[in-house]
Amino acid sequence: MIDKRAFYINGKWVKPAQANDFQVIDPSTEEPCAVISLGGKADTDAAVAAAKAALPGWMYRPAEERIACVEKLLEIYDTRAEDLAQAISAEMGAPIDMARASQVTSGSYHLKNFLRAAKDFRFDKPLNEKFPNDRIVMEAVGVAALITPWNW
């Protein structure tokens, strides 16, 4: 059984502020396949604080460096495709072929689209032709904690 009762915060795996274990059941077998921790407010606050502290170092890196980081993420994601498919299949009870062909490939597809958009995006551009030295600079404005539906 998979044991994922830690959170990756500020570059390291940490235990939750308060234990709140949750057993993940494989719908196809009705057997437990993993145990995870459900995070709380303190865990969220710690993650947001770490992300906020890291934001200046990230947002002022050249776009090319940030793009290279996402390219590396995509490379690692693709090398872990089978691991991801197995985990998705167990968590959702989906046939393994569906997890491989649909679920895992959609993650890779989204990362590729993010990269395509980032490469085409103008993070810095002139305000207009009349004032070419006046610039519009697109930059991150902050950090957020989000709860998203699994099927977005």
C-alpha positions as a Markdown table, in Angstrom:
| # | Residue | x | y | z |
|---|---|---|---|---|
| 1 | Met | 0.0 | 0.0 | 0.0 |
| 2 | Ile | 1.2 | 3.5 | -0.9 |
| 3 | Asp | 2.0 | 5.7 | 2.1 |
| 4 | Lys | 2.0 | 9.4 | 1.4 |
| 5 | Arg | 1.4 | 11.1 | 4.7 |
| 6 | Ala | 3.8 | 14.0 | 4.2 |
| 7 | Phe | 3.7 | 17.3 | 2.4 |
| 8 | Tyr | 6.4 | 18.7 | 0.2 |
| 9 | Ile | 6.8 | 22.2 | 1.7 |
| 10 | Asn | 9.8 | 24.6 | 1.3 |
| 11 | Gly | 12.0 | 22.0 | -0.4 |
| 12 | Lys | 11.5 | 19.1 | 2.0 |
| 13 | Trp | 9.0 | 16.4 | 3.0 |
| 14 | Val | 7.3 | 17.4 | 6.3 |
| 15 | Lys | 4.7 | 15.8 | 8.6 |
| 16 | Pro | 1.3 | 17.4 | 8.8 |
| 17 | Ala | 0.8 | 19.8 | 11.6 |
| 18 | Gln | -2.0 | 17.6 | 12.8 |
| 19 | Ala | -2.5 | 13.9 | 11.9 |
| 20 | Asn | -5.5 | 13.4 | 9.7 |
| 21 | Asp | -5.0 | 10.1 | 7.8 |
| 22 | Phe | -7.3 | 9.1 | 5.0 |
| 23 | Gln | -7.4 | 5.7 | 3.4 |
| 24 | Val | -7.8 | 5.7 | -0.4 |
| 25 | Ile | -9.9 | 2.9 | -1.6 |
| 26 | Asp | -9.5 | 1.4 | -5.1 |
| 27 | Pro | -13.0 | 1.4 | -6.5 |
| 28 | Ser | -12.3 | -1.6 | -8.7 |
| 29 | Thr | -11.2 | -3.9 | -5.8 |
| 30 | Glu | -12.8 | -2.0 | -2.9 |
| 31 | Glu | -9.5 | -2.5 | -1.1 |
| 32 | Pro | -7.3 | 0.2 | 0.4 |
| 33 | Cys | -4.5 | 1.2 | -2.0 |
| 34 | Ala | -3.0 | 4.2 | -0.2 |
| 35 | Val | -3.0 | 6.2 | 3.0 |
| 36 | Ile | -2.6 | 10.0 | 2.7 |
| 37 | Ser | -2.8 | 12.9 | 5.0 |
| 38 | Leu | -5.5 | 15.5 | 4.7 |
| 39 | Gly | -3.9 | 18.9 | 5.3 |
| 40 | Gly | -5.4 | 21.6 | 7.5 |
| 41 | Lys | -5.1 | 25.3 | 7.8 |
| 42 | Ala | -1.7 | 25.2 | 9.5 |
| 43 | Asp | -0.3 | 23.0 | 6.6 |
| 44 | Thr | -1.8 | 25.4 | 4.0 |
| 45 | Asp | -0.4 | 28.4 | 5.8 |
| 46 | Ala | 3.1 | 26.8 | 5.9 |
| 47 | Ala | 2.9 | 26.0 | 2.2 |
| 48 | Val | 1.7 | 29.5 | 1.3 |
| 49 | Ala | 4.4 | 31.1 | 3.4 |
| 50 | Ala | 7.1 | 29.0 | 1.8 |
| 51 | Ala | 5.8 | 29.8 | -1.7 |
| 52 | Lys | 5.6 | 33.5 | -0.8 |
| 53 | Ala | 9.2 | 33.5 | 0.3 |
| 54 | Ala | 10.3 | 31.8 | -2.9 |
| 55 | Leu | 8.2 | 34.0 | -5.2 |
| 56 | Pro | 10.7 | 36.9 | -5.7 |
| 57 | Gly | 13.5 | 34.5 | -6.6 |
| 58 | Trp | 11.2 | 32.8 | -9.2 |
| 59 | Met | 9.4 | 35.8 | -10.6 |
| 60 | Tyr | 12.5 | 37.7 | -11.4 |
| 61 | Arg | 14.3 | 34.9 | -13.2 |
| 62 | Pro | 14.3 | 35.3 | -16.9 |
| 63 | Ala | 11.4 | 33.6 | -18.7 |
| 64 | Glu | 13.9 | 31.3 | -20.4 |
| 65 | Glu | 15.0 | 29.9 | -17.0 |
| 66 | Arg | 11.4 | 29.4 | -15.9 |
| 67 | Ile | 10.6 | 27.7 | -19.2 |
| 68 | Ala | 13.6 | 25.4 | -18.7 |
| 69 | Cys | 12.3 | 24.4 | -15.3 |
| 70 | Val | 8.9 | 23.5 | -16.7 |
| 71 | Glu | 10.6 | 21.6 | -19.6 |
| 72 | Lys | 12.5 | 19.6 | -16.9 |
| 73 | Leu | 9.2 | 19.0 | -15.1 |
| 74 | Leu | 7.7 | 17.6 | -18.3 |
| 75 | Glu | 10.7 | 15.4 | -18.9 |
| 76 | Ile | 10.4 | 13.9 | -15.4 |
| 77 | Tyr | 6.6 | 13.6 | -15.7 |
| 78 | Asp | 7.0 | 11.7 | -19.0 |
| 79 | Thr | 9.6 | 9.3 | -17.4 |
| 80 | Arg | 7.1 | 8.6 | -14.6 |
| 81 | Ala | 4.1 | 8.0 | -16.9 |
| 82 | Glu | 3.7 | 4.3 | -16.0 |
| 83 | Asp | 3.9 | 5.1 | -12.3 |
| 84 | Leu | 1.3 | 7.8 | -12.7 |
| 85 | Ala | -1.0 | 5.5 | -14.7 |
| 86 | Gln | -0.8 | 2.8 | -12.1 |
| 87 | Ala | -1.6 | 5.3 | -9.3 |
| 88 | Ile | -4.5 | 6.9 | -11.3 |
| 89 | Ser | -5.9 | 3.5 | -12.1 |
| 90 | Ala | -5.9 | 2.4 | -8.5 |
| 91 | Glu | -7.3 | 5.7 | -7.1 |
| 92 | Met | -10.1 | 6.0 | -9.7 |
| 93 | Gly | -10.7 | 2.3 | -10.4 |
| 94 | Ala | -10.2 | 3.2 | -14.1 |
| 95 | Pro | -8.9 | 0.6 | -16.5 |
| 96 | Ile | -5.1 | 0.9 | -16.8 |
| 97 | Asp | -5.4 | 1.4 | -20.6 |
| 98 | Met | -7.6 | 4.4 | -20.0 |
| 99 | Ala | -5.3 | 5.8 | -17.3 |
| 100 | Arg | -2.4 | 5.5 | -19.7 |
| 101 | Ala | -4.1 | 6.8 | -22.9 |
| 102 | Ser | -6.3 | 9.5 | -21.4 |
| 103 | Gln | -5.4 | 10.6 | -17.9 |
| 104 | Val | -1.6 | 10.6 | -18.0 |
| 105 | Thr | -1.4 | 12.0 | -21.5 |
| 106 | Ser | -3.6 | 14.9 | -20.6 |
| 107 | Gly | -1.1 | 16.0 | -17.9 |
| 108 | Ser | 1.7 | 15.9 | -20.5 |
| 109 | Tyr | -0.5 | 17.7 | -23.0 |
| 110 | His | -1.3 | 20.5 | -20.5 |
| 111 | Leu | 2.4 | 21.0 | -19.6 |
| 112 | Lys | 3.2 | 21.2 | -23.3 |
| 113 | Asn | 0.5 | 23.8 | -23.8 |
| 114 | Phe | 1.8 | 25.8 | -20.8 |
| 115 | Leu | 5.3 | 25.8 | -22.4 |
| 116 | Arg | 3.9 | 26.8 | -25.8 |
| 117 | Ala | 2.1 | 29.7 | -24.3 |
| 118 | Ala | 5.1 | 30.8 | -22.2 |
| 119 | Lys | 7.4 | 30.8 | -25.2 |
| 120 | Asp | 5.0 | 32.9 | -27.2 |
| 121 | Phe | 4.0 | 35.3 | -24.3 |
| 122 | Arg | 5.5 | 38.8 | -24.3 |
| 123 | Phe | 6.3 | 39.4 | -20.6 |
| 124 | Asp | 7.6 | 42.9 | -21.4 |
| 125 | Lys | 6.3 | 45.1 | -24.3 |
| 126 | Pro | 6.2 | 48.8 | -25.2 |
| 127 | Leu | 3.1 | 50.6 | -24.0 |
| 128 | Asn | 2.6 | 51.9 | -27.6 |
| 129 | Glu | 4.5 | 53.2 | -30.6 |
| 130 | Lys | 4.3 | 56.8 | -29.4 |
| 131 | Phe | 6.1 | 56.0 | -26.1 |
| 132 | Pro | 8.4 | 53.0 | -26.9 |
| 133 | Asn | 10.4 | 53.5 | -23.7 |
| 134 | Asp | 7.2 | 53.2 | -21.5 |
| 135 | Arg | 6.8 | 49.5 | -20.8 |
| 136 | Ile | 4.1 | 47.1 | -19.7 |
| 137 | Val | 5.7 | 44.3 | -17.7 |
| 138 | Met | 3.7 | 41.2 | -16.8 |
| 139 | Glu | 4.7 | 39.7 | -13.5 |
| 140 | Ala | 3.3 | 37.4 | -10.8 |
| 141 | Val | 1.2 | 39.2 | -8.2 |
| 142 | Gly | 1.2 | 36.7 | -5.4 |
| 143 | Val | 0.6 | 33.2 | -4.1 |
| 144 | Ala | -2.7 | 31.5 | -3.6 |
| 145 | Ala | -3.9 | 28.2 | -2.0 |
| 146 | Leu | -6.6 | 26.5 | -4.1 |
| 147 | Ile | -8.9 | 23.6 | -3.7 |
| 148 | Thr | -9.8 | 22.3 | -7.1 |
| 149 | Pro | -12.1 | 19.4 | -8.1 |
| 150 | Trp | -10.3 | 16.3 | -9.2 |
| 151 | Asn | -12.1 | 16.3 | -12.5 |
| 152 | Trp | -11.7 | 20.1 | -13.1 |
